[in-house]
Amino acid sequence: MLLAVNDTPYGSRALSVGALLAQRAASAVDILLVAAGDEGIGLQARQTAADLEAAGIAVTLQPRAGRLAHETVCQARTVPYDLVVVGSRGRRGLNRLLLGSLALHVVAHCPASVLVVKGAARSFDRFLICSAAGPSSEHVIRFAGHLARALAASATVLHVMSQLPLCETAATDDLLAPAEELIRRRSPEGVHLERMVRLLHGVGVEARALVRHGLVLDEIVAEAREGQHDLLAVGAHTTPIGEALLEDLAADILLAVRSSVLVVR
Amino acid sequence: MAGLKRAGWGLLALALFILALALMKEGARGIEPLLEGFFRVTNPADSLGFGWLMAALILSGSPVAAVAVALLSADALQPAQAFTMITGSRMGASLVVLLLGFVYSLRRRKRWPALTAGVLSLLISASAQALALPMGLWMLNWGWFGRLRFPGLEGASGGLNRWIDPLIQPVATALPDWMLFIAGVGLVSLSFHLFDRALPQVRLQRTEFGAVTQLIYRPAMMFLIGLAVTALTMSVSISVGILVPLSARGYVRRENIIPYILGANISTLVDTLLAALLLGDPRGVWVVTAQMAAMMIVSLPVILFAYWPYERFISRALAWVTRDRRHFAVFLVVTFAIPVVLILC
């Protein structure tokens, strides 16, 4: 695991959350520290390293000069990490347009899964895992499921039905049905959701399936807000052709929600 | 063998298309008094309503757009009128899908599913045309395309006419002009049916777009696919129909279909452009080019910079129309009332 931090409040939050995760789910941790002096985040990082080592986890402190986003991506390209943890500055509107987004840059260029820590430090009790009901979703569920188990969190597997019927023979009943109904009917989405929930139960995570109806991005953001989930997990495109053809929903979600976001690769 | 058969249908369709254009041009003199006197098509607003209703009446937009350029070529319409008549034909074509959906829905307990594609198509056409119409008229008025020259156009058209005139003249002397025109409209509709038979069956499920029912593609990508597939099929309803086999359950994500229809609305005018070229009248080419350019100028910024707000707007409008019978009835009345009001006022 790589914890990428700098001397800012969001860097400090990322370090706290990363340390919590590392204690429960990692065997080795690199702390990438982009800071000028030994005070502040530097002190916090050394204390965190000592705590993790005391817990039997191998820790390497890697001080760097430069920009956190660039250094994080370079480091992640050098070592095959399972997870990279960064904080979000929470820039919005014109600020983000002019100054860029650290989280977006890291998510876009890191070959590993990335956890973007947002908001105040808090426990991760409720995961929202987004599923496109396709084969690639299984990897997202497995990855997020292991993290949820480590944090003793519950999980909601969300699928959004945004489809519209194009012909007279369309299976329109499936388009409006809730998750329980889809599972009962054994529709493709229902079969998938049931399998994903079982998969989570199998690793010891309390889980349920949820289907919302509407535009995918809007419904995910609405559920993240209404369900008060602490962490939202979503998949990312992993092939060049996927990146070229498919919409980058992970980036859109990252910018739109207030909870922490796990982008799984 | 199947390829040869398709090529045969294609050649026959093209021959009928050329013949139909020539008949309409020849017969336009007979229809001109009817247009001005009975239908009161005397300004661009009238021709917008006329094209709209005519496309709904004959259940297709492309023949009406071809009629518009034929009437322009015969000086029965001004360029601005031909432009708005083509715009009207696009609106009327969307109405056709809606009407067919409505008829189907009467036979089913659940109403909205069969209507969704039609309502969506009409909403997208209306939203794009609402901006493209004034922009295209402005471009025509300022002569943006007047500088376009087509050196071989009149020569090629003259060459075609030398072949066709001997066929038409005996008919033209035997029949009144208005009847020639009606025969031309009938033939042009028939030629589009034959074109449909001649077109290759595009199967998107064999490509990277097979997951179009589940995954969300980039709007620009779907816009380009809609543009390309409709340029091949020359019909929005056919190109949308091509998406149906992608899902055994006959649906597609709205995030994918909206940019697809936006692209399709532009390239569906390819056949009208062909008609204008065959008629050999540069004004017809300018009018169709202005129509396509205006649609492109409106659609591209939406796709590139404002897709999410546009998608939300269309999605909410769709939800409102399909909420209950009363809302749908209001929508249907408005879509029929607009062209009638345009003609009457």
CSV table of C-alpha atoms in Angstrom, one decimal, chain A:
chain,number,residue,atom,x,y,z
A,1,MET,CA,0.0,0.0,0.0
A,2,LEU,CA,1.2,3.5,-0.8
A,3,LEU,CA,0.2,6.4,1.4
A,4,ALA,CA,0.9,9.7,-0.5
A,5,VAL,CA,0.8,12.7,1.8
A,6,ASN,CA,1.9,16.3,2.0
A,7,ASP,CA,1.8,19.1,4.6
A,8,THR,CA,-1.9,20.0,4.2
A,9,PRO,CA,-5.0,19.1,6.1
A,10,TYR,CA,-6.1,16.7,3.4
A,11,GLY,CA,-2.7,15.1,3.4
A,12,SER,CA,-3.0,14.6,7.2
A,13,ARG,CA,-6.5,13.1,6.8
A,14,ALA,CA,-5.2,10.7,4.1
A,15,LEU,CA,-2.4,9.6,6.3
A,16,SER,CA,-4.8,8.9,9.2
A,17,VAL,CA,-7.2,6.9,7.1
A,18,GLY,CA,-4.4,5.1,5.3
A,19,ALA,CA,-2.8,4.1,8.6
A,20,LEU,CA,-6.2,2.7,9.8
A,21,LEU,CA,-6.6,0.7,6.6
A,22,ALA,CA,-2.9,-0.5,6.7
A,23,GLN,CA,-3.3,-1.8,10.2
A,24,ARG,CA,-6.2,-4.0,9.1
A,25,ALA,CA,-5.4,-4.9,5.6
A,26,ALA,CA,-1.7,-4.4,4.6
A,27,SER,CA,1.5,-6.3,5.1
A,28,ALA,CA,3.8,-3.6,3.8
A,29,VAL,CA,3.3,0.2,3.5
A,30,ASP,CA,5.3,2.9,1.7
A,31,ILE,CA,4.7,6.5,3.0
A,32,LEU,CA,5.4,9.0,0.2
A,33,LEU,CA,6.1,12.3,2.0
A,34,VAL,CA,6.2,15.5,0.0
A,35,ALA,CA,7.0,18.1,2.7
A,36,ALA,CA,9.7,20.7,3.3
A,37,GLY,CA,10.4,20.4,7.1
A,38,ASP,CA,10.4,17.8,9.9
A,39,GLU,CA,7.4,19.4,11.6
A,40,GLY,CA,3.7,18.9,10.9
A,41,ILE,CA,3.0,16.1,8.4
A,42,GLY,CA,6.6,15.0,8.7
A,43,LEU,CA,6.2,14.4,12.4
A,44,GLN,CA,2.8,12.7,11.9
A,45,ALA,CA,4.3,10.4,9.2
A,46,ARG,CA,7.2,9.3,11.4
A,47,GLN,CA,4.8,8.6,14.2
A,48,THR,CA,2.5,6.6,11.9
A,49,ALA,CA,5.4,4.6,10.6
A,50,ALA,CA,6.4,3.7,14.1
A,51,ASP,CA,2.9,2.7,15.0
A,52,LEU,CA,2.6,0.5,11.9
A,53,GLU,CA,6.0,-1.1,12.5
A,54,ALA,CA,4.9,-1.9,16.1
A,55,ALA,CA,1.9,-3.6,14.6
A,56,GLY,CA,4.3,-5.8,12.5
A,57,ILE,CA,3.9,-4.0,9.2
A,58,ALA,CA,6.9,-3.2,7.1
A,59,VAL,CA,7.1,0.5,6.5
A,60,THR,CA,9.3,2.6,4.2
A,61,LEU,CA,9.3,6.4,4.5
A,62,GLN,CA,10.0,8.0,1.2
A,63,PRO,CA,10.6,11.8,1.5
A,64,ARG,CA,10.3,13.6,-1.9
A,65,ALA,CA,10.5,17.1,-3.2
A,66,GLY,CA,8.1,18.3,-5.9
A,67,ARG,CA,4.4,18.0,-6.6
A,68,LEU,CA,2.4,15.3,-4.7
A,69,ALA,CA,0.3,14.2,-7.7
A,70,HIS,CA,3.4,13.8,-10.0
A,71,GLU,CA,5.5,12.0,-7.3
A,72,THR,CA,2.6,9.7,-6.4
A,73,VAL,CA,2.1,8.6,-10.0
A,74,CYS,CA,5.8,8.1,-10.6
A,75,GLN,CA,6.1,6.0,-7.4
A,76,ALA,CA,3.0,4.0,-8.3
A,77,ARG,CA,4.4,3.2,-11.7
A,78,THR,CA,7.7,2.0,-10.1
A,79,VAL,CA,6.2,-0.4,-7.5
A,80,PRO,CA,3.1,-2.6,-8.1
A,81,TYR,CA,1.0,-1.4,-5.2
A,82,ASP,CA,-2.4,-2.9,-4.5
A,83,LEU,CA,-3.8,0.4,-3.2
A,84,VAL,CA,-2.7,4.0,-3.3
A,85,VAL,CA,-4.3,6.4,-0.7
A,86,VAL,CA,-4.4,10.1,-1.4
A,87,GLY,CA,-6.4,13.0,0.1
A,88,SER,CA,-8.6,15.3,-1.9
A,89,ARG,CA,-8.1,19.1,-1.7
A,90,GLY,CA,-11.8,19.5,-2.5
A,91,ARG,CA,-11.2,22.2,-5.1
A,92,ARG,CA,-14.4,23.1,-7.0
A,93,GLY,CA,-15.5,25.3,-9.9
A,94,LEU,CA,-13.0,27.8,-11.1
A,95,ASN,CA,-10.3,26.8,-8.6
A,96,ARG,CA,-10.3,23.2,-9.9
A,97,LEU,CA,-10.3,24.4,-13.5
A,98,LEU,CA,-7.3,26.7,-12.9
A,99,LEU,CA,-5.3,24.7,-10.4
A,100,GLY,CA,-6.3,21.1,-11.4
A,101,SER,CA,-7.3,18.2,-9.2
A,102,LEU,CA,-4.7,16.1,-7.4
A,103,ALA,CA,-7.2,13.3,-7.0
A,104,LEU,CA,-8.2,13.3,-10.7
A,105,HIS,CA,-4.6,13.3,-11.8
A,106,VAL,CA,-3.7,10.4,-9.6
A,107,VAL,CA,-6.8,8.4,-10.5
A,108,ALA,CA,-6.2,9.0,-14.2
A,109,HIS,CA,-2.6,8.0,-14.3
A,110,CYS,CA,-2.0,5.4,-11.5
A,111,PRO,CA,-1.9,1.8,-12.6
A,112,ALA,CA,-3.2,0.7,-9.1
A,113,SER,CA,-6.5,1.1,-7.3
A,114,VAL,CA,-6.8,4.5,-5.6
A,115,LEU,CA,-8.6,5.5,-2.5
A,116,VAL,CA,-9.3,9.2,-2.5
A,117,VAL,CA,-10.0,10.4,1.1
A,118,LYS,CA,-12.5,13.2,1.3
A,119,GLY,CA,-14.1,15.1,4.1
A,120,ALA,CA,-13.4,14.9,7.8
A,121,ALA,CA,-11.7,11.8,9.2
A,122,ARG,CA,-14.3,9.3,10.3
A,123,SER,CA,-14.9,5.6,10.5
A,124,PHE,CA,-15.8,3.6,7.3
A,125,ASP,CA,-19.0,1.8,8.3
A,126,ARG,CA,-21.0,1.9,5.1
A,127,PHE,CA,-19.7,1.1,1.7
A,128,LEU,CA,-21.6,1.8,-1.5
A,129,ILE,CA,-20.3,-0.4,-4.3
A,130,CYS,CA,-21.3,0.5,-7.9
A,131,SER,CA,-21.9,-2.4,-10.3
A,132,ALA,CA,-22.5,-2.2,-14.1
A,133,ALA,CA,-23.9,-5.8,-13.8
A,134,GLY,CA,-21.1,-7.0,-16.2
A,135,PRO,CA,-18.1,-9.3,-15.6
A,136,SER,CA,-15.8,-6.4,-14.8
A,137,SER,CA,-17.9,-5.5,-11.8
A,138,GLU,CA,-16.9,-8.7,-10.0
A,139,HIS,CA,-13.4,-7.5,-9.6
A,140,VAL,CA,-14.7,-4.2,-8.0
A,141,ILE,CA,-16.9,-6.2,-5.6
A,142,ARG,CA,-14.1,-8.5,-4.6
A,143,PHE,CA,-11.6,-5.7,-4.0
A,144,ALA,CA,-14.1,-3.5,-2.1
A,145,GLY,CA,-15.4,-6.5,-0.2
A,146,HIS,CA,-11.9,-7.3,1.2
A,147,LEU,CA,-11.5,-3.7,2.3
A,148,ALA,CA,-15.0,-3.7,3.8
A,149,ARG,CA,-14.2,-6.9,5.7
A,150,ALA,CA,-11.0,-5.4,7.0
A,151,LEU,CA,-12.9,-2.3,8.3
A,152,ALA,CA,-15.9,-4.3,9.5
A,153,ALA,CA,-18.1,-2.3,7.2
A,154,SER,CA,-21.4,-3.2,5.6
A,155,ALA,CA,-21.9,-2.9,1.9
A,156,THR,CA,-24.6,-1.9,-0.6
A,157,VAL,CA,-24.3,-3.2,-4.1
A,158,LEU,CA,-25.8,-0.5,-6.4
A,159,HIS,CA,-27.0,-1.0,-9.9
A,160,VAL,CA,-28.6,1.8,-11.9
A,161,MET,CA,-31.1,1.0,-14.6
A,162,SER,CA,-31.0,3.9,-17.1
A,163,GLN,CA,-32.1,1.8,-20.1
A,164,LEU,CA,-35.0,2.8,-22.3
A,165,PRO,CA,-37.0,0.4,-24.4
A,166,LEU,CA,-36.4,0.7,-28.2
A,167,CYS,CA,-38.9,-1.8,-29.5
A,168,GLU,CA,-42.2,-3.3,-28.8
A,169,THR,CA,-40.7,-6.5,-27.5
A,170,ALA,CA,-38.5,-4.9,-24.9
A,171,ALA,CA,-38.5,-6.5,-21.4
A,172,THR,CA,-39.9,-3.3,-19.9
A,173,ASP,CA,-41.0,-4.8,-16.6
A,174,ASP,CA,-37.3,-5.3,-15.7
A,175,LEU,CA,-36.6,-1.6,-16.3
A,176,LEU,CA,-38.8,-0.5,-13.4
A,177,ALA,CA,-38.4,-3.3,-10.9
A,178,PRO,CA,-36.5,-3.0,-7.6
A,179,ALA,CA,-33.6,-5.3,-6.7
A,180,GLU,CA,-35.6,-7.8,-4.8
A,181,GLU,CA,-38.0,-8.2,-7.7
A,182,LEU,CA,-35.2,-8.6,-10.3
A,183,ILE,CA,-33.6,-11.3,-8.1
A,184,ARG,CA,-36.9,-13.1,-7.7
A,185,ARG,CA,-37.5,-13.0,-11.4
A,186,ARG,CA,-34.0,-14.2,-12.2
A,187,SER,CA,-33.4,-11.4,-14.7
A,188,PRO,CA,-29.8,-11.0,-15.8
A,189,GLU,CA,-29.3,-8.0,-13.4
A,190,GLY,CA,-31.0,-9.9,-10.6
A,191,VAL,CA,-28.8,-12.9,-11.1
A,192,HIS,CA,-25.7,-10.7,-11.1
A,193,LEU,CA,-26.7,-8.8,-8.0
A,194,GLU,CA,-27.6,-11.9,-6.1
A,195,ARG,CA,-24.2,-13.4,-7.0
A,196,MET,CA,-22.4,-10.2,-5.9
A,197,VAL,CA,-24.2,-10.1,-2.6
A,198,ARG,CA,-23.3,-13.8,-2.0
A,199,LEU,CA,-19.7,-13.1,-2.9
A,200,LEU,CA,-19.6,-10.4,-0.2
A,201,HIS,CA,-21.4,-12.6,2.3
A,202,GLY,CA,-18.7,-15.2,1.5
A,203,VAL,CA,-16.0,-12.9,2.7
A,204,GLY,CA,-17.9,-12.0,5.8
A,205,VAL,CA,-19.4,-8.7,4.8
A,206,GLU,CA,-23.0,-7.8,5.5
A,207,ALA,CA,-24.4,-6.8,2.1
A,208,ARG,CA,-27.6,-6.0,0.3
A,209,ALA,CA,-28.5,-5.2,-3.4
A,210,LEU,CA,-30.1,-2.0,-4.4
A,211,VAL,CA,-31.4,-0.9,-7.8
A,212,ARG,CA,-32.1,2.7,-8.7
A,213,HIS,CA,-33.7,4.1,-11.9
A,214,GLY,CA,-32.6,7.1,-13.8
A,215,LEU,CA,-29.3,8.5,-15.2
A,216,VAL,CA,-26.4,6.5,-13.8
A,217,LEU,CA,-24.2,9.4,-12.6
A,218,ASP,CA,-27.2,11.2,-11.0
A,219,GLU,CA,-28.5,8.1,-9.2
A,220,ILE,CA,-25.1,7.2,-7.9
A,221,VAL,CA,-24.5,10.7,-6.5
A,222,ALA,CA,-28.0,10.7,-5.1
A,223,GLU,CA,-27.6,7.4,-3.4
A,224,ALA,CA,-24.2,8.4,-2.0
A,225,ARG,CA,-25.9,11.4,-0.4
A,226,GLU,CA,-29.2,9.9,0.7
A,227,GLY,CA,-27.7,6.7,2.0
A,228,GLN,CA,-25.0,8.5,4.0
A,229,HIS,CA,-22.4,6.0,2.8
A,230,ASP,CA,-18.8,6.6,4.0
A,231,LEU,CA,-17.1,5.2,1.0
A,232,LEU,CA,-18.1,4.7,-2.6
A,233,ALA,CA,-16.4,2.1,-4.7
A,234,VAL,CA,-16.4,2.2,-8.5
A,235,GLY,CA,-14.5,0.5,-11.3
A,236,ALA,CA,-12.1,2.1,-13.7
A,237,HIS,CA,-11.3,1.3,-17.3
A,238,THR,CA,-8.2,-0.8,-17.6
A,239,THR,CA,-7.7,-1.2,-21.3
A,240,PRO,CA,-6.7,1.5,-23.8
A,241,ILE,CA,-9.7,0.7,-26.0
A,242,GLY,CA,-12.0,0.9,-22.9
A,243,GLU,CA,-10.5,4.3,-22.0
A,244,ALA,CA,-11.0,5.6,-25.5
A,245,LEU,CA,-14.6,4.4,-26.0
A,246,LEU,CA,-16.1,4.5,-22.5
A,247,GLU,CA,-17.2,7.4,-20.4
A,248,ASP,CA,-14.9,8.1,-17.4
A,249,LEU,CA,-17.6,7.8,-14.7
A,250,ALA,CA,-15.1,7.3,-11.9
A,251,ALA,CA,-13.8,10.8,-12.5
A,252,ASP,CA,-17.3,12.3,-12.7
A,253,ILE,CA,-18.3,10.5,-9.5
A,254,LEU,CA,-15.1,11.6,-7.8
A,255,LEU,CA,-15.9,15.2,-8.5
A,256,ALA,CA,-19.6,15.0,-7.6
A,257,VAL,CA,-19.7,13.1,-4.2
A,258,ARG,CA,-18.6,14.2,-0.8
A,259,SER,CA,-17.7,10.8,0.6
A,260,SER,CA,-14.4,9.1,0.0
A,261,VAL,CA,-14.1,7.2,-3.3
A,262,LEU,CA,-12.3,4.0,-4.1
A,263,VAL,CA,-11.5,3.6,-7.7
A,264,VAL,CA,-10.7,-0.1,-8.4
A,265,ARG,CA,-8.4,-1.3,-11.1
